[in-house]
PDB file of C-alpha atoms in Angstrom:
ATOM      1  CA  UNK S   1      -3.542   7.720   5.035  1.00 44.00           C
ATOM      2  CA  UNK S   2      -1.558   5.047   3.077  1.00 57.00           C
ATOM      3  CA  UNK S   3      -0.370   5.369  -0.626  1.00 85.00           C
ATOM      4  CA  UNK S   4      -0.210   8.411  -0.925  1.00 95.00           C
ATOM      5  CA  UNK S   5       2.084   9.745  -3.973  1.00 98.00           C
ATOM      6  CA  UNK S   6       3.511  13.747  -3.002  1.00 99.00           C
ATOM      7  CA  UNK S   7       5.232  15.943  -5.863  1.00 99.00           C
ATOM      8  CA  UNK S   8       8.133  18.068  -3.834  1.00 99.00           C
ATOM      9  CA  UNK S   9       9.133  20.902  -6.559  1.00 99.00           C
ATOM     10  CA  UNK S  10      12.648  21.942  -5.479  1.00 98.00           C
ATOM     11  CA  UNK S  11      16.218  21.778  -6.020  1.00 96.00           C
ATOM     12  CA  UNK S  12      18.844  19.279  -6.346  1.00 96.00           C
ATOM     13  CA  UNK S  13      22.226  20.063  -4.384  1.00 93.00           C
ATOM     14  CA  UNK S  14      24.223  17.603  -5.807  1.00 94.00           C
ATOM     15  CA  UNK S  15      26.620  17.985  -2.941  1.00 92.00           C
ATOM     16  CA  UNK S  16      25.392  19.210   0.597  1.00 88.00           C
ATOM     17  CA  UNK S  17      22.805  17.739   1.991  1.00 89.00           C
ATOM     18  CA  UNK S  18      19.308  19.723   1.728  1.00 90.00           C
ATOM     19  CA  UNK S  19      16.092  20.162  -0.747  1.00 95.00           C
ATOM     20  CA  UNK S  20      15.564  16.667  -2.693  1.00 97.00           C
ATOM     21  CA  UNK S  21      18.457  15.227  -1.318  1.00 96.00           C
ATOM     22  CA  UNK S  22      16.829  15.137   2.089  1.00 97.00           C
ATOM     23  CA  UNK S  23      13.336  15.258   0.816  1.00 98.00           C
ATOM     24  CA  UNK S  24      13.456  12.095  -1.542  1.00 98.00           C
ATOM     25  CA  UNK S  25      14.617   9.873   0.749  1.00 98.00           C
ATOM     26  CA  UNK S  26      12.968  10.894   4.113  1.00 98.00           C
ATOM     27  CA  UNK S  27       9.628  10.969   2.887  1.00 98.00           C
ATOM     28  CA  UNK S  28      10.600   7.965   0.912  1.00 98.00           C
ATOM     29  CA  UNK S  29      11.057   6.019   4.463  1.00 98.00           C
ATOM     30  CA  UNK S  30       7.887   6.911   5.646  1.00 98.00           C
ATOM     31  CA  UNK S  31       6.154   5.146   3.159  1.00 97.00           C
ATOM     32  CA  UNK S  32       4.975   7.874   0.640  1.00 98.00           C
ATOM     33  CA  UNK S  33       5.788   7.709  -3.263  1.00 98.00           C
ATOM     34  CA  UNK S  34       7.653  10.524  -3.846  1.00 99.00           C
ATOM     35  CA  UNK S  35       7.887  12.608  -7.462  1.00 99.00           C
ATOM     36  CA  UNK S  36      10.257  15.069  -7.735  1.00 99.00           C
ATOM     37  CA  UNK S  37      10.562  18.079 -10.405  1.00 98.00           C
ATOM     38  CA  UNK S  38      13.768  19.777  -9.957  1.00 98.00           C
ATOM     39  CA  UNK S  39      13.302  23.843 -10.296  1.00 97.00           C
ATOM     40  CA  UNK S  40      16.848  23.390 -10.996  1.00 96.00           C
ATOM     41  CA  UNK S  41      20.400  21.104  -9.965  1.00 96.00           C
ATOM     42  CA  UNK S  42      22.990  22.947  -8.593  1.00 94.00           C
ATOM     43  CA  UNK S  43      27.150  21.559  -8.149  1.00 93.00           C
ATOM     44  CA  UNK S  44      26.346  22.022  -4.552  1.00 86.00           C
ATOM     45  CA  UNK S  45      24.351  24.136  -2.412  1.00 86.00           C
ATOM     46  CA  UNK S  46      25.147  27.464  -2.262  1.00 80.00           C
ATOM     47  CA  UNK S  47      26.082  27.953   1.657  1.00 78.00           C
ATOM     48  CA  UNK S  48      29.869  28.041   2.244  1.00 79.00           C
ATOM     49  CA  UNK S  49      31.124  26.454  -1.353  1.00 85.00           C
ATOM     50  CA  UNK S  50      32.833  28.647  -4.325  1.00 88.00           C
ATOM     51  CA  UNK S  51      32.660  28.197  -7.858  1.00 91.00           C
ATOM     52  CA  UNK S  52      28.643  26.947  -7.244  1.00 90.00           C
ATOM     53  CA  UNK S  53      27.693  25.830 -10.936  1.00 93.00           C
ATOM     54  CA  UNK S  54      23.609  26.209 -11.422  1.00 93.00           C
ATOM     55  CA  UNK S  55      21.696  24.696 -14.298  1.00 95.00           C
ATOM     56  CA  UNK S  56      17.799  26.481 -13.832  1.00 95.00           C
ATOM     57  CA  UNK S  57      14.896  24.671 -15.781  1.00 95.00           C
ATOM     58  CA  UNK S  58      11.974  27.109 -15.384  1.00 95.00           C
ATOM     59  CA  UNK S  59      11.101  26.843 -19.170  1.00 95.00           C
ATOM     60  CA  UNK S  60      11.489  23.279 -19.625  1.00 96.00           C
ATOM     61  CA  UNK S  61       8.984  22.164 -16.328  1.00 97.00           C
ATOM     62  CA  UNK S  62       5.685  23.355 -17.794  1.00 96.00           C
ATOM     63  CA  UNK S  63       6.477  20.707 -20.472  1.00 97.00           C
ATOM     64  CA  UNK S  64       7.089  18.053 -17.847  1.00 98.00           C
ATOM     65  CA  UNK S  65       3.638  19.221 -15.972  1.00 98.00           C
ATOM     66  CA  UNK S  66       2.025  19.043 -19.504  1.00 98.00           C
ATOM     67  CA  UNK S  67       2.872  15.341 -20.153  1.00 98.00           C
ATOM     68  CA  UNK S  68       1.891  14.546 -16.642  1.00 99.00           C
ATOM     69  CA  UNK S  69      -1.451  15.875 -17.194  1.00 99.00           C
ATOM     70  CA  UNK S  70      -1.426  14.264 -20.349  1.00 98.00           C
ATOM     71  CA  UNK S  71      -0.721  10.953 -18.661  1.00 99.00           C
ATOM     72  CA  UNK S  72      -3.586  11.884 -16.149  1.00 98.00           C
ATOM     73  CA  UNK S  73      -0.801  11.793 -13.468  1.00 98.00           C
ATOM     74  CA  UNK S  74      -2.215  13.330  -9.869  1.00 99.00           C
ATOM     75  CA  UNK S  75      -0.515  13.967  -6.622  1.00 99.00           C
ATOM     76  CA  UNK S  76      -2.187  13.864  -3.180  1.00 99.00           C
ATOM     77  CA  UNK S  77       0.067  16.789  -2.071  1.00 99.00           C
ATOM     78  CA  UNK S  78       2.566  19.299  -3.456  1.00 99.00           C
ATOM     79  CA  UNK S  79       5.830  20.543  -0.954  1.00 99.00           C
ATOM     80  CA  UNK S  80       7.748  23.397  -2.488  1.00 99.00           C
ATOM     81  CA  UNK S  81      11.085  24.455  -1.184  1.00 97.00           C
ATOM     82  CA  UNK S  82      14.379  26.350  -3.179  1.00 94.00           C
ATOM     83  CA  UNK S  83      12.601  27.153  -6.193  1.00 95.00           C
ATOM     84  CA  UNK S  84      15.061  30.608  -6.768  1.00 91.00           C
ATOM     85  CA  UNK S  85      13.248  32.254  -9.698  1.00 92.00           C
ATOM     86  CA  UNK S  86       9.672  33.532 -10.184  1.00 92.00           C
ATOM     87  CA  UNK S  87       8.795  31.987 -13.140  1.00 93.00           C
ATOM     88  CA  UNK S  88       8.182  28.952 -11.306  1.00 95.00           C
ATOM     89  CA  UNK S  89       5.405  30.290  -9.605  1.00 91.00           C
ATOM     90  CA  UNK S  90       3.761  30.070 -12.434  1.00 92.00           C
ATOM     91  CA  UNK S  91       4.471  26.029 -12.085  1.00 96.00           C
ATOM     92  CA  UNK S  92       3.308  25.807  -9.050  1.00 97.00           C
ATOM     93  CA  UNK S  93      -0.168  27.319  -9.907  1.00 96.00           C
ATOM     94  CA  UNK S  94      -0.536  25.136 -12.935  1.00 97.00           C
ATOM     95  CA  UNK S  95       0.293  22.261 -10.749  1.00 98.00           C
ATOM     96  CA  UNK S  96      -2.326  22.976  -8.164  1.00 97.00           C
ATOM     97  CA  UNK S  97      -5.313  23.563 -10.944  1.00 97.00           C
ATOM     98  CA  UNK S  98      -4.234  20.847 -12.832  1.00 98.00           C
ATOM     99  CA  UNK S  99      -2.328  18.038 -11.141  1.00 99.00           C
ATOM    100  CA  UNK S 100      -3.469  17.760  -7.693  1.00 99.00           C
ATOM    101  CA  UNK S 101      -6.510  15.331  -6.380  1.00 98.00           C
ATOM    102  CA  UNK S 102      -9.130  17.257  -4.985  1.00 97.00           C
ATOM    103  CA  UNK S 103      -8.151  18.569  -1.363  1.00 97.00           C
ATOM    104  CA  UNK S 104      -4.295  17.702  -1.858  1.00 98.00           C
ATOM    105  CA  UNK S 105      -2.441  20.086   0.692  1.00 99.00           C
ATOM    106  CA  UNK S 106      -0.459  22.477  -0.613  1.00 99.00           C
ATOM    107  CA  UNK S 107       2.620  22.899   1.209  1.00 99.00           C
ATOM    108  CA  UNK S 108       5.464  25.658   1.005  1.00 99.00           C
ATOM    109  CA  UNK S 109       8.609  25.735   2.060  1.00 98.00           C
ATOM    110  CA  UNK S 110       8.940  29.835   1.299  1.00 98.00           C
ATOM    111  CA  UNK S 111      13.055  29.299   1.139  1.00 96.00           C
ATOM    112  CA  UNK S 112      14.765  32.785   0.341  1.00 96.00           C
ATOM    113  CA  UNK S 113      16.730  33.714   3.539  1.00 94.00           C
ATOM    114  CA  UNK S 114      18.108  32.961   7.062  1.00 93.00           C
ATOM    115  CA  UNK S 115      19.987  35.544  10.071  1.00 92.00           C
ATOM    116  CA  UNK S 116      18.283  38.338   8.626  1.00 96.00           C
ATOM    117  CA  UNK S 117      19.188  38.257   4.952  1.00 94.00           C
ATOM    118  CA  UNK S 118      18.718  37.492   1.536  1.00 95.00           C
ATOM    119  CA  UNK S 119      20.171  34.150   0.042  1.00 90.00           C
ATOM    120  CA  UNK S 120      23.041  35.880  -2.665  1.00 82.00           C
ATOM    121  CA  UNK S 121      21.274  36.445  -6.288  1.00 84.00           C
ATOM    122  CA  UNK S 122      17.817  37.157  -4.222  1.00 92.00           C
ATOM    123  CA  UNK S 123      16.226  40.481  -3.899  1.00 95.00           C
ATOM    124  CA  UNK S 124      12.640  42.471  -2.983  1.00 95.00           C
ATOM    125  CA  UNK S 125      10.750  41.542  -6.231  1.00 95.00           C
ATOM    126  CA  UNK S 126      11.710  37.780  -4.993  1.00 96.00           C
ATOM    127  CA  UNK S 127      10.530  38.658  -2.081  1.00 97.00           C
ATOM    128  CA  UNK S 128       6.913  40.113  -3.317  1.00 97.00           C
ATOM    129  CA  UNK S 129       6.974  36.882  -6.307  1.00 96.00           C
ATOM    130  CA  UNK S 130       7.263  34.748  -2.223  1.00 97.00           C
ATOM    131  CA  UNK S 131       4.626  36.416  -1.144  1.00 98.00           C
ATOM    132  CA  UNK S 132       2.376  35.238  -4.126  1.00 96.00           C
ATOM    133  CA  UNK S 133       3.534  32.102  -4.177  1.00 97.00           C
ATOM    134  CA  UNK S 134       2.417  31.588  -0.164  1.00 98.00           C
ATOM    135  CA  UNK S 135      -0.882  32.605  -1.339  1.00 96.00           C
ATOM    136  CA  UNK S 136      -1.636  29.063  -3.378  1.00 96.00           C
ATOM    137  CA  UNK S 137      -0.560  27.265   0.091  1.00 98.00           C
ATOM    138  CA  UNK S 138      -2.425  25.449   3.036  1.00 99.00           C
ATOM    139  CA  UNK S 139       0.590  25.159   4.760  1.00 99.00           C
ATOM    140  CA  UNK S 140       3.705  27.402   4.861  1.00 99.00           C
ATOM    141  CA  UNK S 141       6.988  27.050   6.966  1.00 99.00           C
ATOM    142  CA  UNK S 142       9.321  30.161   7.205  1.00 98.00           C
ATOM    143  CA  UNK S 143      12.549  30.848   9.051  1.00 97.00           C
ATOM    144  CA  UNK S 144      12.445  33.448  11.177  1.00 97.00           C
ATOM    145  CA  UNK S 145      13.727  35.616   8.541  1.00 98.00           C
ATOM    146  CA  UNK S 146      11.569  34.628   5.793  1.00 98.00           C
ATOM    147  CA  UNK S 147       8.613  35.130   8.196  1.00 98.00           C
ATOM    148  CA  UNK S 148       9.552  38.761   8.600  1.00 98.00           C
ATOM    149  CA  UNK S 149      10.300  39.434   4.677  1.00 98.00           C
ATOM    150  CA  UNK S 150       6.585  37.999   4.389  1.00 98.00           C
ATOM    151  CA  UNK S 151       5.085  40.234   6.828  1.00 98.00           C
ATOM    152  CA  UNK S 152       6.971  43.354   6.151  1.00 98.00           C
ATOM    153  CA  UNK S 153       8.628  43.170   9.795  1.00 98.00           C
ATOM    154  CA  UNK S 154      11.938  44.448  10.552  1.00 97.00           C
ATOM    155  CA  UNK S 155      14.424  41.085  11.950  1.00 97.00           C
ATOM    156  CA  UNK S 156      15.656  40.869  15.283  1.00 93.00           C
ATOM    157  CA  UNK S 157      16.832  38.005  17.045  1.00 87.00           C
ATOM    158  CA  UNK S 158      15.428  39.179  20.498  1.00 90.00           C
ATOM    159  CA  UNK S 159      11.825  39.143  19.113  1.00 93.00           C
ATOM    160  CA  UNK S 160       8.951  38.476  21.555  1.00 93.00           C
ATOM    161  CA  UNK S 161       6.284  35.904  21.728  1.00 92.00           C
ATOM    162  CA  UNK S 162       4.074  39.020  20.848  1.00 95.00           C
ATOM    163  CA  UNK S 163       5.976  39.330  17.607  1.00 96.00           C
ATOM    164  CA  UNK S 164       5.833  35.965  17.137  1.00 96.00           C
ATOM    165  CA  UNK S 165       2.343  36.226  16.825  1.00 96.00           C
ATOM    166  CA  UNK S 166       1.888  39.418  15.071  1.00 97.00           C
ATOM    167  CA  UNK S 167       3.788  37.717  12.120  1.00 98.00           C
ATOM    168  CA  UNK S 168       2.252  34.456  12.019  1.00 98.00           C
ATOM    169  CA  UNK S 169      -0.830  36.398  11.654  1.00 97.00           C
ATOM    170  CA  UNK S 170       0.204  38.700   8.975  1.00 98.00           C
ATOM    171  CA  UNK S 171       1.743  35.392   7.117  1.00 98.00           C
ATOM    172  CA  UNK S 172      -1.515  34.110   7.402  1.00 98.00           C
ATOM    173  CA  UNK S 173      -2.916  36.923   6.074  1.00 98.00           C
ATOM    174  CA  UNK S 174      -1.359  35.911   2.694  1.00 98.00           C
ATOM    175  CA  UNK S 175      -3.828  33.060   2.397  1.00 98.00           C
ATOM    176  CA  UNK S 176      -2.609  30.054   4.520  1.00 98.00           C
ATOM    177  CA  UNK S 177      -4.476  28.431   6.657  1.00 97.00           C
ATOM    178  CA  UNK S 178      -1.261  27.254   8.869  1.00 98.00           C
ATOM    179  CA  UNK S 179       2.415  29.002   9.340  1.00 99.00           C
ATOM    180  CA  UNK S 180       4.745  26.931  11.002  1.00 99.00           C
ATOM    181  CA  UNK S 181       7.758  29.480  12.152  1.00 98.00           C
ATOM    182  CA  UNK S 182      10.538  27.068  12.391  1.00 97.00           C
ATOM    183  CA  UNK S 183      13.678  27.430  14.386  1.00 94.00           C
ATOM    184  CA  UNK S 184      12.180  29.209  17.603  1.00 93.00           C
ATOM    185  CA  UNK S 185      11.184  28.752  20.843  1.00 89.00           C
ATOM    186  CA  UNK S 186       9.832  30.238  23.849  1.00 88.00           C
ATOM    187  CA  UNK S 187      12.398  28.865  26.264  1.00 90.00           C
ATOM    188  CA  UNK S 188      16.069  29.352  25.450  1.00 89.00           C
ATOM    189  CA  UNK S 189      17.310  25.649  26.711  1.00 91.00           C
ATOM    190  CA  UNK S 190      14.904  24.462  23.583  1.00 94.00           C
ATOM    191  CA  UNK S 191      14.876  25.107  19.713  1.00 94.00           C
ATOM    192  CA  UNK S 192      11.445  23.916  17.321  1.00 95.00           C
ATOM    193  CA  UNK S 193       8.749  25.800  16.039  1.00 98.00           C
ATOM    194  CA  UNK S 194       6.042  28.148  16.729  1.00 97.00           C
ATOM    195  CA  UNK S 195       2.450  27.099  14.729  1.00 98.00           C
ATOM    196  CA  UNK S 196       0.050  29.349  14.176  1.00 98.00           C
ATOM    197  CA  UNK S 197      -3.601  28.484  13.030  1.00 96.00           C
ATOM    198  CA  UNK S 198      -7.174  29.011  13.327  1.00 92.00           C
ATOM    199  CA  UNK S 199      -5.970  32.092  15.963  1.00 92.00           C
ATOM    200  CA  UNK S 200      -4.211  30.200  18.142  1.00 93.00           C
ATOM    201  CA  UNK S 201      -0.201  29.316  18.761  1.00 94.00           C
ATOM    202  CA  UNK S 202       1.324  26.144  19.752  1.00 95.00           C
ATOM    203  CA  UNK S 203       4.776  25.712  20.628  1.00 96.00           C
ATOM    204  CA  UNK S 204       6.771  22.317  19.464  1.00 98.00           C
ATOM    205  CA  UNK S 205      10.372  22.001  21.413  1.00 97.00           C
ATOM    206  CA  UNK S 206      13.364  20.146  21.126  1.00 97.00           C
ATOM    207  CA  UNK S 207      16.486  20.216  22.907  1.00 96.00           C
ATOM    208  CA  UNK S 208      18.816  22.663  21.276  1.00 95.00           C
ATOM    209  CA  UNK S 209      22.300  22.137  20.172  1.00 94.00           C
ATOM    210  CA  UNK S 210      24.968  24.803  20.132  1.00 90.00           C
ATOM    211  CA  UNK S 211      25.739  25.900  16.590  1.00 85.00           C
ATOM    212  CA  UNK S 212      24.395  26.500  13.284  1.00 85.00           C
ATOM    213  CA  UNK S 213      23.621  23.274  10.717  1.00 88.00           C
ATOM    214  CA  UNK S 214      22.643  23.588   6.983  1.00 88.00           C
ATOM    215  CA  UNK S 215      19.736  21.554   5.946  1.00 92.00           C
ATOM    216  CA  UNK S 216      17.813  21.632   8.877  1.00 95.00           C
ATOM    217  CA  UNK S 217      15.116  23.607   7.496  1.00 95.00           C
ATOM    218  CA  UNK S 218      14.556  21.063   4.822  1.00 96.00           C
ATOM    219  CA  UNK S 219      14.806  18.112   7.208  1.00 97.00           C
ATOM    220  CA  UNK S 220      12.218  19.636   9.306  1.00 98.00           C
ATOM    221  CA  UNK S 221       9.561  20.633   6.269  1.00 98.00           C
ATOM    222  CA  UNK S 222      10.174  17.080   4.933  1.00 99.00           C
ATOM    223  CA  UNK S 223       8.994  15.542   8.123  1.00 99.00           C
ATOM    224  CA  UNK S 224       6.170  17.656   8.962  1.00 99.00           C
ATOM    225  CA  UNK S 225       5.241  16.868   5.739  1.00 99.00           C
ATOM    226  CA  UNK S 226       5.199  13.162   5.750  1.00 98.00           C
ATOM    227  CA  UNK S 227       4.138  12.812   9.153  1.00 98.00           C
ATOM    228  CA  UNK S 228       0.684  15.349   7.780  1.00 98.00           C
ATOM    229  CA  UNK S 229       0.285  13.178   5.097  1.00 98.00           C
ATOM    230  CA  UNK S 230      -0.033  10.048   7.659  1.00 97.00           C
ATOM    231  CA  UNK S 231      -1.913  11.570  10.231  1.00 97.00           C
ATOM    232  CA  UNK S 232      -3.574  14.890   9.144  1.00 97.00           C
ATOM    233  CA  UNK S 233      -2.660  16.291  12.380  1.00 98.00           C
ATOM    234  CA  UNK S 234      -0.717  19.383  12.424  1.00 98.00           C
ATOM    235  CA  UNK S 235       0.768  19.870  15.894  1.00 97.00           C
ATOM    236  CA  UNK S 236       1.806  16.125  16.237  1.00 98.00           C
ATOM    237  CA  UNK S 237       3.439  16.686  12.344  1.00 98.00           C
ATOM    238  CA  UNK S 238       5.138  20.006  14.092  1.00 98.00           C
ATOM    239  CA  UNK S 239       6.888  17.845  16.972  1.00 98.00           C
ATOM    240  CA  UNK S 240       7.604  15.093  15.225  1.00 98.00           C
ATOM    241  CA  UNK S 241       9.780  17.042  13.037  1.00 98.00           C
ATOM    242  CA  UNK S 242      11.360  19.013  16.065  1.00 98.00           C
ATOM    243  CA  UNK S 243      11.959  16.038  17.831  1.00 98.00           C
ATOM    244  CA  UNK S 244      13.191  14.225  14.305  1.00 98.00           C
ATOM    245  CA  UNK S 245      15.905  17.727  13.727  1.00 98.00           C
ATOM    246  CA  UNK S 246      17.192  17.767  17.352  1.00 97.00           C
ATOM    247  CA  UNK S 247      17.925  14.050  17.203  1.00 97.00           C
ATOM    248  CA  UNK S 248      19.676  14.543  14.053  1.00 96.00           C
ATOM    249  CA  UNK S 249      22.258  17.153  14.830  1.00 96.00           C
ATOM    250  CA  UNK S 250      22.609  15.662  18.243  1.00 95.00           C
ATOM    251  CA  UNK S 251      23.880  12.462  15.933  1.00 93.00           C
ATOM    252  CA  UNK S 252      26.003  14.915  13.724  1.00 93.00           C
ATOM    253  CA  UNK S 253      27.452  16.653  16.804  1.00 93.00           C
ATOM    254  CA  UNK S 254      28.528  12.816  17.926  1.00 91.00           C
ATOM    255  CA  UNK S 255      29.357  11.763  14.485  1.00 81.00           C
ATOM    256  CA  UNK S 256      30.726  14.673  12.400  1.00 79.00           C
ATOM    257  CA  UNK S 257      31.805  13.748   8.761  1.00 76.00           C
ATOM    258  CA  UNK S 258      31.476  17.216   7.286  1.00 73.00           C
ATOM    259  CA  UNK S 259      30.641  20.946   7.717  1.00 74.00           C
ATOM    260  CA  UNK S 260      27.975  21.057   5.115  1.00 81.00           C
ATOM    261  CA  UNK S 261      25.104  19.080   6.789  1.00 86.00           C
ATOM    262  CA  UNK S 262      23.509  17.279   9.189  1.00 92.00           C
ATOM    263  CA  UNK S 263      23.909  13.060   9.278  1.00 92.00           C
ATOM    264  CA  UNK S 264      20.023  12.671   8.641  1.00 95.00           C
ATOM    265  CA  UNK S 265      21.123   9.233   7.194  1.00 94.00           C
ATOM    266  CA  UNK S 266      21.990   8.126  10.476  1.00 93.00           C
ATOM    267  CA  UNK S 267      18.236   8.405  11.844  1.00 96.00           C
ATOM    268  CA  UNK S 268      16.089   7.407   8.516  1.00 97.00           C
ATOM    269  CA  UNK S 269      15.445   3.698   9.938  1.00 97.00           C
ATOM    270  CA  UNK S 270      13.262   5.754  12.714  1.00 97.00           C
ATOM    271  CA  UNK S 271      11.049   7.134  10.583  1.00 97.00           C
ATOM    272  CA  UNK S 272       9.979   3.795   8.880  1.00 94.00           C
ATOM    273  CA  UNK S 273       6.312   2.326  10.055  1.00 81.00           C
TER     274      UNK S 273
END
């Protein structure tokens, strides 16, 4: 699956480490031409920094996705991640009648929340707007706290594989035909993701760090996603991605620079063909 051009609708932290700024250049390295439309550029990202300065462009994109169609530019897939206001759902569907070739994957990052809350300036209409937007995906990935906003099911961290699947399912339910639930595992010693699809759950693992690293979410939805595009296989696209995260912050753990990210950088030449 070679030359492939994606569209990945998200932010821009300018500082921090995350959304495009992982997304452009990882998927870059793998080979795929990647368009970005910012939902909107922030100073930096919004975990840990004061005086965050936000610039949102939900009513200047349709006029972007207008001269694209007018240019009779496609995509072969679309990733969504922070997109942090419901108009841009809106985007996203006009996208996916409009810009996509036919059977592009649709592929959404639903990013809202993480240990059981809300991101700040986020609330339940966000929420229900999330829940609409999953509905125009293939593919979604949720934290476990996004996956239990979705499905309406109260957070704990001692869940059970049993709940596990009870929420995939009731994700699902919201039209996907694939959740990844990302940052779990069924043995503590490992960290990855639990995919759910056609019925069935598979479990990818990684060796698990001590600790807590922004951008990780967004490093691990940008390599499942360029690893789907080259090999249409979801569970290989799953471990990849676990295996591409752990390595990572087992590189930032070695070679800390800051307390705002993970040294992604450090691995990119691994992901190259």
């Amino acid at each position: 699956m070679s030359n492939k051009r994606i569209l990945t609708f998200q932010d821009i932290s300018c500082v921090g480490q995350c959304s495009i700024t992982i997304a452009l250049p990882v998927l870059s390295a793998m080979g795929i031409e990647t368009c970005i439309l910012p939902s909107m550029i922030l100073s930096t990202h919004t975990g840990g920094f004061k005086n965050v300065v936000k610039r949102d462009f939900a009513d200047t994109l349709p006029e972007f996705c207008k001269s694209w169609q007018d240019n009779n530019i496609t995509f072969d897939a679309l990733y969504t991640g922070y997109l942090g206001n419901r108009k841009h759902i809106e985007t996203v569907e006009f996208i996916k009648n409009n810009l996509l070739k036919e059977g592009a994957p649709v592929i959404i990052d639903p990013v809202m929340g993480d240990h059981g809350k809300l991101y700040s300036g986020f609330d339940d209409d966000y929420v229900n707007a999330t829940r609409e937007l999953c509905s125009h995906a293939d593919i979604i990935l949720p934290n476990l706290t996004e996956a239990c906003l979705l499905a309406k099911f109260p957070y704990r961290e001692d869940l059970t594989e049993q709940d596990y699947f009870f929420i995939l399912m009731k994700c699902a339910h919201l039209g996907p035909k694939t959740v990844i639930l990302t940052g779990v595992s069924d043995d503590p010693e490992y960290t990855g993701a639990c995919v759910y699809k056609d019925g069935s759950i598979f479990y990818a693992r990684a060796k698990k760090y001590p600790g807590s690293f922004a951008g990780t979410g967004d490093l691990f939805a940008s390599v499942f996603t360029g690893t789907y595009l080259k090999t249409d296989e979801i569970f290989k696209s799953a471990q990849a991605a676990a295996d591409y995260v752990s390595n990572t912050i087992g590189e930032t753990i070695k070679n800390p620079t800051n307390d705002y990210g993970v040294r992604f950088e450090l691995l990119l030449k691994t992901l190259v063909d």
